[in-house]
């Protein structure tokens, strides 16, 4: 069982690795895998966060946008739709996606170039985020605020 005291990035890495194994069994078409992953990513991240908080996971709502759903899954009990906050999160996601060749992107590209499936490449990218000079730096900054 996953400890509540481990870091969020470590928990996310474990969840993503599990999804990689499951995904290999159900998706034979890479386009379907990528679409599935883009939908699963916020659900997995929210589940990892909630596990660390000792709370059960929350399923996404079909009535909310991508970012609104992520915010809802993080705090479903007190969630009130906030279009401005959702837009800020949309922009943040875009900025992270367009960050060129950072450590996790390079890891994913190296893995993909070896012929692994998209799930395994993403699991490797999430693993690269765990390092103190990449995603760990963001985590440290968040703890200082």
CSV table of N, CA and C in Angstrom, one decimal:
chain,number,residue,atom,x,y,z
A,1,UNK,N,0.8,-1.2,0.0
A,1,UNK,CA,0.0,0.0,0.0
A,1,UNK,C,0.9,1.2,0.0
A,2,UNK,N,0.4,2.3,-0.7
A,2,UNK,CA,1.2,3.5,-0.8
A,2,UNK,C,1.1,4.3,0.5
A,3,UNK,N,2.3,4.7,1.0
A,3,UNK,CA,2.3,5.5,2.2
A,3,UNK,C,1.8,6.9,2.0
A,4,UNK,N,1.1,7.4,3.0
A,4,UNK,CA,0.6,8.8,2.9
A,4,UNK,C,1.7,9.8,3.0
A,5,UNK,N,2.9,9.4,3.5
A,5,UNK,CA,4.0,10.3,3.7
A,5,UNK,C,5.0,10.4,2.5
A,6,UNK,N,4.8,9.6,1.5
A,6,UNK,CA,5.7,9.7,0.3
A,6,UNK,C,5.3,11.0,-0.5
A,7,UNK,N,6.2,11.4,-1.3
A,7,UNK,CA,6.0,12.7,-2.1
A,7,UNK,C,4.9,12.4,-3.1
A,8,UNK,N,4.2,13.5,-3.5
A,8,UNK,CA,3.2,13.4,-4.6
A,8,UNK,C,3.8,12.9,-5.9
A,9,UNK,N,5.0,13.4,-6.2
A,9,UNK,CA,5.6,13.0,-7.5
A,9,UNK,C,5.9,11.5,-7.5
A,10,UNK,N,6.4,11.0,-6.3
A,10,UNK,CA,6.6,9.5,-6.2
A,10,UNK,C,5.3,8.8,-6.4
A,11,UNK,N,4.2,9.2,-5.7
A,11,UNK,CA,2.9,8.5,-5.9
A,11,UNK,C,2.5,8.6,-7.3
A,12,UNK,N,2.6,9.8,-8.0
A,12,UNK,CA,2.2,9.9,-9.4
A,12,UNK,C,3.0,9.0,-10.3
A,13,UNK,N,4.3,8.9,-10.0
A,13,UNK,CA,5.1,8.0,-10.8
A,13,UNK,C,4.6,6.5,-10.7
A,14,UNK,N,4.3,6.1,-9.5
A,14,UNK,CA,3.8,4.7,-9.3
A,14,UNK,C,2.5,4.5,-10.0
A,15,UNK,N,1.6,5.5,-9.9
A,15,UNK,CA,0.3,5.4,-10.6
A,15,UNK,C,0.5,5.3,-12.1
A,16,UNK,N,1.4,6.2,-12.6
A,16,UNK,CA,1.6,6.2,-14.1
A,16,UNK,C,2.2,4.9,-14.5
A,17,UNK,N,3.1,4.3,-13.8
A,17,UNK,CA,3.7,3.0,-14.1
A,17,UNK,C,2.6,2.0,-14.2
A,18,UNK,N,1.7,2.0,-13.3
A,18,UNK,CA,0.6,1.0,-13.3
A,18,UNK,C,-0.3,1.2,-14.5
A,19,UNK,N,-0.6,2.5,-14.8
A,19,UNK,CA,-1.4,2.8,-16.0
A,19,UNK,C,-0.7,2.3,-17.3
A,20,UNK,N,0.7,2.4,-17.3
A,20,UNK,CA,1.4,2.0,-18.5
A,20,UNK,C,1.2,0.5,-18.7
A,21,UNK,N,1.2,-0.3,-17.6
A,21,UNK,CA,1.0,-1.7,-17.8
A,21,UNK,C,-0.4,-2.0,-18.2
A,22,UNK,N,-1.4,-1.4,-17.6
A,22,UNK,CA,-2.8,-1.6,-18.0
A,22,UNK,C,-3.0,-1.2,-19.4
A,23,UNK,N,-2.5,0.0,-19.8
A,23,UNK,CA,-2.7,0.5,-21.1
A,23,UNK,C,-2.2,-0.4,-22.2
A,24,UNK,N,-1.1,-1.0,-22.0
A,24,UNK,CA,-0.5,-1.9,-23.0
A,24,UNK,C,-1.5,-3.1,-23.3
A,25,UNK,N,-2.4,-3.4,-22.4
A,25,UNK,CA,-3.3,-4.5,-22.7
A,25,UNK,C,-4.5,-4.1,-23.4
A,26,UNK,N,-4.9,-2.8,-23.4
A,26,UNK,CA,-6.1,-2.3,-23.9
A,26,UNK,C,-6.0,-1.5,-25.2
A,27,UNK,N,-4.9,-0.9,-25.4
A,27,UNK,CA,-4.8,0.1,-26.6
A,27,UNK,C,-3.7,-0.4,-27.5
A,28,UNK,N,-4.1,-0.8,-28.7
A,28,UNK,CA,-3.2,-1.2,-29.7
A,28,UNK,C,-2.9,-0.1,-30.7
A,29,UNK,N,-3.6,1.0,-30.7
A,29,UNK,CA,-3.4,2.1,-31.6
A,29,UNK,C,-2.9,3.3,-30.8
A,30,UNK,N,-1.8,3.8,-31.2
A,30,UNK,CA,-1.1,4.9,-30.5
A,30,UNK,C,-1.9,6.1,-30.3
A,31,UNK,N,-2.7,6.5,-31.3
A,31,UNK,CA,-3.6,7.7,-31.2
A,31,UNK,C,-4.6,7.5,-30.1
A,32,UNK,N,-5.2,6.4,-30.0
A,32,UNK,CA,-6.1,6.1,-28.9
A,32,UNK,C,-5.4,6.1,-27.6
A,33,UNK,N,-4.2,5.6,-27.5
A,33,UNK,CA,-3.5,5.7,-26.2
A,33,UNK,C,-3.2,7.1,-25.8
A,34,UNK,N,-2.8,7.9,-26.7
A,34,UNK,CA,-2.5,9.3,-26.4
A,34,UNK,C,-3.7,10.1,-25.9
A,35,UNK,N,-4.9,9.9,-26.6
A,35,UNK,CA,-6.1,10.5,-26.2
A,35,UNK,C,-6.5,10.0,-24.8
A,36,UNK,N,-6.4,8.7,-24.6
A,36,UNK,CA,-6.8,8.1,-23.3
A,36,UNK,C,-5.9,8.7,-22.2
A,37,UNK,N,-4.6,8.8,-22.4
A,37,UNK,CA,-3.7,9.4,-21.4
A,37,UNK,C,-4.0,10.8,-21.1
A,38,UNK,N,-4.3,11.6,-22.1
A,38,UNK,CA,-4.6,13.0,-21.8
A,38,UNK,C,-5.8,13.2,-21.0
A,39,UNK,N,-6.7,12.2,-21.1
A,39,UNK,CA,-7.9,12.2,-20.2
A,39,UNK,C,-7.6,11.7,-18.8
A,40,UNK,N,-6.8,10.6,-18.8
A,40,UNK,CA,-6.4,10.0,-17.5
A,40,UNK,C,-5.5,10.8,-16.6
A,41,UNK,N,-4.6,11.6,-17.2
A,41,UNK,CA,-3.6,12.3,-16.4
A,41,UNK,C,-4.1,13.1,-15.3
A,42,UNK,N,-5.1,14.0,-15.4
A,42,UNK,CA,-5.6,14.7,-14.2
A,42,UNK,C,-6.3,13.8,-13.2
A,43,UNK,N,-6.9,12.8,-13.7
A,43,UNK,CA,-7.6,11.8,-12.8
A,43,UNK,C,-6.5,11.1,-11.9
A,44,UNK,N,-5.4,10.7,-12.6
A,44,UNK,CA,-4.4,10.0,-11.9
A,44,UNK,C,-3.7,11.0,-10.9
A,45,UNK,N,-3.4,12.2,-11.3
A,45,UNK,CA,-2.8,13.2,-10.4
A,45,UNK,C,-3.6,13.5,-9.2
A,46,UNK,N,-4.9,13.7,-9.5
A,46,UNK,CA,-5.9,14.0,-8.4
A,46,UNK,C,-5.9,12.8,-7.4
A,47,UNK,N,-6.0,11.6,-8.0
A,47,UNK,CA,-6.0,10.4,-7.1
A,47,UNK,C,-4.8,10.3,-6.2
A,48,UNK,N,-3.6,10.6,-6.8
A,48,UNK,CA,-2.4,10.5,-6.0
A,48,UNK,C,-2.4,11.6,-4.9
A,49,UNK,N,-2.9,12.8,-5.2
A,49,UNK,CA,-3.0,13.8,-4.2
A,49,UNK,C,-4.0,13.4,-3.1
A,50,UNK,N,-5.1,12.9,-3.5
A,50,UNK,CA,-6.1,12.5,-2.5
A,50,UNK,C,-5.7,11.4,-1.6
A,51,UNK,N,-4.9,10.5,-2.2
A,51,UNK,CA,-4.4,9.3,-1.4
A,51,UNK,C,-3.4,9.9,-0.4
A,52,UNK,N,-2.6,10.9,-0.8
A,52,UNK,CA,-1.7,11.4,0.2
A,52,UNK,C,-2.4,12.2,1.3
A,53,UNK,N,-3.6,12.7,1.0
A,53,UNK,CA,-4.4,13.4,2.0
A,53,UNK,C,-5.3,12.5,2.8
A,54,UNK,N,-5.2,11.2,2.5
A,54,UNK,CA,-6.1,10.2,3.2
A,54,UNK,C,-7.5,10.2,2.8
A,55,UNK,N,-7.8,10.7,1.6
A,55,UNK,CA,-9.2,10.8,1.1
A,55,UNK,C,-9.4,9.8,-0.1
A,56,UNK,N,-10.6,9.4,-0.3
A,56,UNK,CA,-10.8,8.5,-1.5
A,56,UNK,C,-10.8,9.2,-2.8
A,57,UNK,N,-10.5,8.5,-3.9
A,57,UNK,CA,-10.5,9.2,-5.2
A,57,UNK,C,-11.9,9.7,-5.6
A,58,UNK,N,-11.9,10.6,-6.5
A,58,UNK,CA,-13.1,11.2,-7.0
A,58,UNK,C,-13.2,11.0,-8.5
A,59,UNK,N,-14.3,10.5,-9.0
A,59,UNK,CA,-14.4,10.4,-10.5
A,59,UNK,C,-14.7,11.7,-11.1
A,60,UNK,N,-14.2,11.9,-12.4
A,60,UNK,CA,-14.5,13.2,-13.1
A,60,UNK,C,-15.9,13.4,-13.4
A,61,UNK,N,-16.3,14.6,-13.6
A,61,UNK,CA,-17.7,14.9,-14.0
A,61,UNK,C,-17.8,15.2,-15.5
A,62,UNK,N,-18.8,14.7,-16.1
A,62,UNK,CA,-19.0,15.0,-17.6
A,62,UNK,C,-19.5,16.4,-17.8
A,63,UNK,N,-19.8,17.2,-16.8
A,63,UNK,CA,-20.3,18.5,-17.0
A,63,UNK,C,-19.3,19.6,-16.9
A,64,UNK,N,-18.0,19.2,-16.7
A,64,UNK,CA,-16.9,20.2,-16.4
A,64,UNK,C,-15.9,20.2,-17.5
A,65,UNK,N,-15.2,21.3,-17.7
A,65,UNK,CA,-14.0,21.3,-18.6
A,65,UNK,C,-12.9,20.5,-18.1
A,66,UNK,N,-11.8,20.4,-18.8
A,66,UNK,CA,-10.6,19.6,-18.4
A,66,UNK,C,-10.1,20.2,-17.1
A,67,UNK,N,-9.8,21.5,-17.1
A,67,UNK,CA,-9.2,22.1,-15.9
A,67,UNK,C,-10.2,22.1,-14.8
A,68,UNK,N,-11.5,22.4,-15.1
A,68,UNK,CA,-12.5,22.4,-14.0
A,68,UNK,C,-12.6,21.1,-13.4
A,69,UNK,N,-12.5,20.0,-14.2
A,69,UNK,CA,-12.6,18.7,-13.6
A,69,UNK,C,-11.4,18.4,-12.7
A,70,UNK,N,-10.2,18.8,-13.1
A,70,UNK,CA,-9.1,18.6,-12.2
A,70,UNK,C,-9.3,19.3,-10.9
A,71,UNK,N,-9.7,20.5,-10.9
A,71,UNK,CA,-10.0,21.3,-9.7
A,71,UNK,C,-11.0,20.6,-8.8
A,72,UNK,N,-12.1,20.1,-9.5
A,72,UNK,CA,-13.2,19.4,-8.8
A,72,UNK,C,-12.7,18.2,-8.2
A,73,UNK,N,-11.9,17.4,-8.9
A,73,UNK,CA,-11.4,16.1,-8.3
A,73,UNK,C,-10.5,16.3,-7.1
A,74,UNK,N,-9.8,17.5,-7.1
A,74,UNK,CA,-8.9,17.8,-6.0
A,74,UNK,C,-9.7,18.1,-4.7
A,75,UNK,N,-10.8,18.7,-4.9
A,75,UNK,CA,-11.6,19.2,-3.7
A,75,UNK,C,-13.1,19.1,-4.0
A,76,UNK,N,-13.6,18.0,-4.2
A,76,UNK,CA,-15.0,17.8,-4.7
A,76,UNK,C,-16.0,18.3,-3.6
A,77,UNK,N,-15.7,18.3,-2.4
A,77,UNK,CA,-16.6,18.6,-1.3
A,77,UNK,C,-16.9,20.1,-1.3
A,78,UNK,N,-15.9,20.9,-1.6
A,78,UNK,CA,-16.1,22.4,-1.5
A,78,UNK,C,-16.0,23.1,-2.9
A,79,UNK,N,-15.9,22.3,-4.0
A,79,UNK,CA,-15.7,22.9,-5.3
A,79,UNK,C,-16.8,23.7,-5.8
A,80,UNK,N,-16.5,24.9,-6.2
A,80,UNK,CA,-17.4,25.8,-6.9
A,80,UNK,C,-16.8,26.2,-8.2
A,81,UNK,N,-17.4,26.0,-9.3
A,81,UNK,CA,-16.8,26.4,-10.6
A,81,UNK,C,-16.3,27.8,-10.6
A,82,UNK,N,-15.1,28.0,-11.0
A,82,UNK,CA,-14.4,29.3,-11.1
A,82,UNK,C,-13.8,29.4,-12.5
A,83,UNK,N,-14.4,30.0,-13.5
A,83,UNK,CA,-13.9,30.1,-14.8
A,83,UNK,C,-12.5,30.7,-14.9
A,84,UNK,N,-12.3,31.7,-14.1
A,84,UNK,CA,-11.0,32.4,-14.1
A,84,UNK,C,-9.9,31.5,-13.6
A,85,UNK,N,-10.1,30.8,-12.5
A,85,UNK,CA,-9.1,29.8,-12.0
A,85,UNK,C,-8.9,28.7,-13.0
A,86,UNK,N,-9.9,28.2,-13.6
A,86,UNK,CA,-9.8,27.1,-14.6
A,86,UNK,C,-9.0,27.6,-15.8
A,87,UNK,N,-9.2,28.9,-16.2
A,87,UNK,CA,-8.4,29.4,-17.4
A,87,UNK,C,-6.9,29.6,-17.0
A,88,UNK,N,-6.7,30.0,-15.8
A,88,UNK,CA,-5.3,30.1,-15.3
A,88,UNK,C,-4.6,28.7,-15.3
A,89,UNK,N,-5.4,27.7,-14.9
A,89,UNK,CA,-4.8,26.3,-14.9
A,89,UNK,C,-4.6,25.8,-16.4
A,90,UNK,N,-5.5,26.2,-17.3
A,90,UNK,CA,-5.4,25.9,-18.7
A,90,UNK,C,-4.0,26.4,-19.2
A,91,UNK,N,-3.8,27.7,-18.9
A,91,UNK,CA,-2.6,28.4,-19.4
A,91,UNK,C,-1.4,27.7,-18.7
A,92,UNK,N,-1.4,27.4,-17.5
A,92,UNK,CA,-0.3,26.7,-16.8
A,92,UNK,C,0.0,25.4,-17.5
A,93,UNK,N,-1.0,24.6,-17.8
A,93,UNK,CA,-0.9,23.3,-18.5
A,93,UNK,C,-0.2,23.5,-19.8
A,94,UNK,N,-0.6,24.5,-20.5
A,94,UNK,CA,0.0,24.8,-21.9
A,94,UNK,C,1.4,25.2,-21.7
A,95,UNK,N,1.7,26.1,-20.7
A,95,UNK,CA,3.1,26.5,-20.5
A,95,UNK,C,4.0,25.3,-20.2
A,96,UNK,N,3.5,24.4,-19.4
A,96,UNK,CA,4.3,23.2,-19.1
A,96,UNK,C,4.5,22.3,-20.3
A,97,UNK,N,3.4,22.2,-21.1
A,97,UNK,CA,3.5,21.4,-22.3
A,97,UNK,C,4.4,22.0,-23.3
A,98,UNK,N,4.5,23.3,-23.4
A,98,UNK,CA,5.3,24.0,-24.4
A,98,UNK,C,6.7,24.4,-23.8
A,99,UNK,N,7.2,23.7,-22.8
A,99,UNK,CA,8.5,24.0,-22.2
A,99,UNK,C,9.7,23.5,-22.9
A,100,UNK,N,9.5,23.1,-24.2
A,100,UNK,CA,10.5,22.6,-25.1
A,100,UNK,C,11.1,21.3,-24.5
A,101,UNK,N,12.4,21.2,-24.6
A,101,UNK,CA,13.1,20.0,-24.2
A,101,UNK,C,13.6,20.0,-22.8
A,102,UNK,N,12.8,19.8,-21.8
A,102,UNK,CA,13.2,19.7,-20.5
A,102,UNK,C,13.6,18.3,-20.2
A,103,UNK,N,13.9,18.0,-19.0
A,103,UNK,CA,14.4,16.7,-18.6
A,103,UNK,C,13.3,15.6,-18.9
A,104,UNK,N,12.1,15.8,-18.4
A,104,UNK,CA,11.0,14.8,-18.6
A,104,UNK,C,10.7,14.6,-20.1
A,105,UNK,N,10.7,15.7,-20.9
A,105,UNK,CA,10.4,15.6,-22.3
A,105,UNK,C,11.5,14.8,-23.0
A,106,UNK,N,12.7,15.1,-22.6
A,106,UNK,CA,13.9,14.4,-23.2
A,106,UNK,C,13.8,12.9,-22.9
A,107,UNK,N,13.4,12.6,-21.6
A,107,UNK,CA,13.3,11.2,-21.2
A,107,UNK,C,12.2,10.5,-22.0
A,108,UNK,N,11.1,11.2,-22.2
A,108,UNK,CA,10.0,10.6,-23.0
A,108,UNK,C,10.4,10.3,-24.4
A,109,UNK,N,11.1,11.3,-25.0
A,109,UNK,CA,11.5,11.2,-26.4
A,109,UNK,C,12.6,10.1,-26.5
A,110,UNK,N,13.5,10.0,-25.6
A,110,UNK,CA,14.5,8.9,-25.7
A,110,UNK,C,13.8,7.5,-25.6
A,111,UNK,N,12.9,7.4,-24.6
A,111,UNK,CA,12.2,6.1,-24.5
A,111,UNK,C,11.3,5.8,-25.7
A,112,UNK,N,10.6,6.8,-26.2
A,112,UNK,CA,9.8,6.6,-27.4
A,112,UNK,C,10.6,6.2,-28.6
A,113,UNK,N,11.8,6.8,-28.7
A,113,UNK,CA,12.7,6.4,-29.9
A,113,UNK,C,13.2,5.0,-29.8
A,114,UNK,N,13.1,4.4,-28.6
A,114,UNK,CA,13.5,3.0,-28.5
A,114,UNK,C,12.4,2.0,-28.9
A,115,UNK,N,11.2,2.6,-29.2
A,115,UNK,CA,10.1,1.8,-29.6
A,115,UNK,C,9.1,1.4,-28.5
A,116,UNK,N,9.3,1.9,-27.3
A,116,UNK,CA,8.3,1.6,-26.3
A,116,UNK,C,7.0,2.2,-26.6
A,117,UNK,N,5.9,1.7,-25.9
A,117,UNK,CA,4.6,2.3,-26.1
A,117,UNK,C,4.5,3.7,-25.4
A,118,UNK,N,3.5,4.4,-25.8
A,118,UNK,CA,3.4,5.8,-25.2
A,118,UNK,C,3.2,5.8,-23.7
A,119,UNK,N,2.5,4.8,-23.2
A,119,UNK,CA,2.3,4.7,-21.7
A,119,UNK,C,3.7,4.6,-21.0
A,120,UNK,N,4.6,3.7,-21.5
A,120,UNK,CA,5.9,3.5,-20.9
A,120,UNK,C,6.7,4.8,-21.0
A,121,UNK,N,6.6,5.5,-22.2
A,121,UNK,CA,7.4,6.7,-22.4
A,121,UNK,C,6.9,7.8,-21.4
A,122,UNK,N,5.6,7.9,-21.1
A,122,UNK,CA,5.1,8.8,-20.2
A,122,UNK,C,5.5,8.5,-18.8
A,123,UNK,N,5.4,7.2,-18.4
A,123,UNK,CA,5.9,6.7,-17.1
A,123,UNK,C,7.3,7.2,-16.8
A,124,UNK,N,8.2,7.0,-17.8
A,124,UNK,CA,9.6,7.4,-17.7
A,124,UNK,C,9.7,8.9,-17.5
A,125,UNK,N,8.8,9.7,-18.3
A,125,UNK,CA,8.9,11.2,-18.1
A,125,UNK,C,8.4,11.6,-16.7
A,126,UNK,N,7.4,10.9,-16.2
A,126,UNK,CA,7.0,11.2,-14.8
A,126,UNK,C,8.1,10.9,-13.8
A,127,UNK,N,8.8,9.8,-14.1
A,127,UNK,CA,9.9,9.4,-13.2
A,127,UNK,C,11.0,10.5,-13.2
A,128,UNK,N,11.2,11.1,-14.4
A,128,UNK,CA,12.2,12.2,-14.5
A,128,UNK,C,11.8,13.4,-13.7
A,129,UNK,N,10.5,13.6,-13.6
A,129,UNK,CA,10.0,14.7,-12.8
A,129,UNK,C,10.4,14.6,-11.3
A,130,UNK,N,10.6,13.4,-10.9
A,130,UNK,CA,10.8,13.1,-9.5
A,130,UNK,C,12.2,13.7,-9.0
A,131,UNK,N,13.1,13.9,-9.9
A,131,UNK,CA,14.4,14.4,-9.6
A,131,UNK,C,14.4,15.8,-9.0
A,132,UNK,N,15.3,16.1,-8.1
A,132,UNK,CA,15.3,17.4,-7.4
A,132,UNK,C,15.6,18.6,-8.3
A,133,UNK,N,16.2,18.3,-9.4
A,133,UNK,CA,16.6,19.4,-10.3
A,133,UNK,C,15.5,19.7,-11.4
A,134,UNK,N,14.4,18.9,-11.4
A,134,UNK,CA,13.4,19.1,-12.4
A,134,UNK,C,12.1,19.3,-11.6
A,135,UNK,N,11.2,18.4,-11.6
A,135,UNK,CA,9.9,18.5,-10.9
A,135,UNK,C,10.1,18.7,-9.4
A,136,UNK,N,11.1,18.1,-8.8
A,136,UNK,CA,11.4,18.3,-7.4
A,136,UNK,C,11.7,19.7,-7.0
A,137,UNK,N,12.2,20.5,-8.0
A,137,UNK,CA,12.5,21.9,-7.7
A,137,UNK,C,11.1,22.6,-7.6
A,138,UNK,N,10.2,22.3,-8.5
A,138,UNK,CA,8.8,22.9,-8.4
A,138,UNK,C,8.2,22.5,-7.1
A,139,UNK,N,8.4,21.3,-6.7
A,139,UNK,CA,7.8,20.8,-5.4
A,139,UNK,C,8.4,21.6,-4.2
A,140,UNK,N,9.7,21.8,-4.2
A,140,UNK,CA,10.4,22.6,-3.2
A,140,UNK,C,9.8,24.0,-3.2
A,141,UNK,N,9.7,24.6,-4.3
A,141,UNK,CA,9.2,26.0,-4.4
A,141,UNK,C,7.7,26.1,-3.8
A,142,UNK,N,6.9,25.1,-4.1
A,142,UNK,CA,5.6,25.1,-3.6
A,142,UNK,C,5.5,25.0,-2.1
A,143,UNK,N,6.5,24.3,-1.5
A,143,UNK,CA,6.6,24.1,-0.1
A,143,UNK,C,7.1,25.4,0.6
A,144,UNK,N,7.8,26.3,-0.1
A,144,UNK,CA,8.3,27.5,0.4
A,144,UNK,C,7.2,28.6,0.5
A,145,UNK,N,6.2,28.5,-0.4
A,145,UNK,CA,5.1,29.5,-0.4
A,145,UNK,C,4.2,29.5,0.8
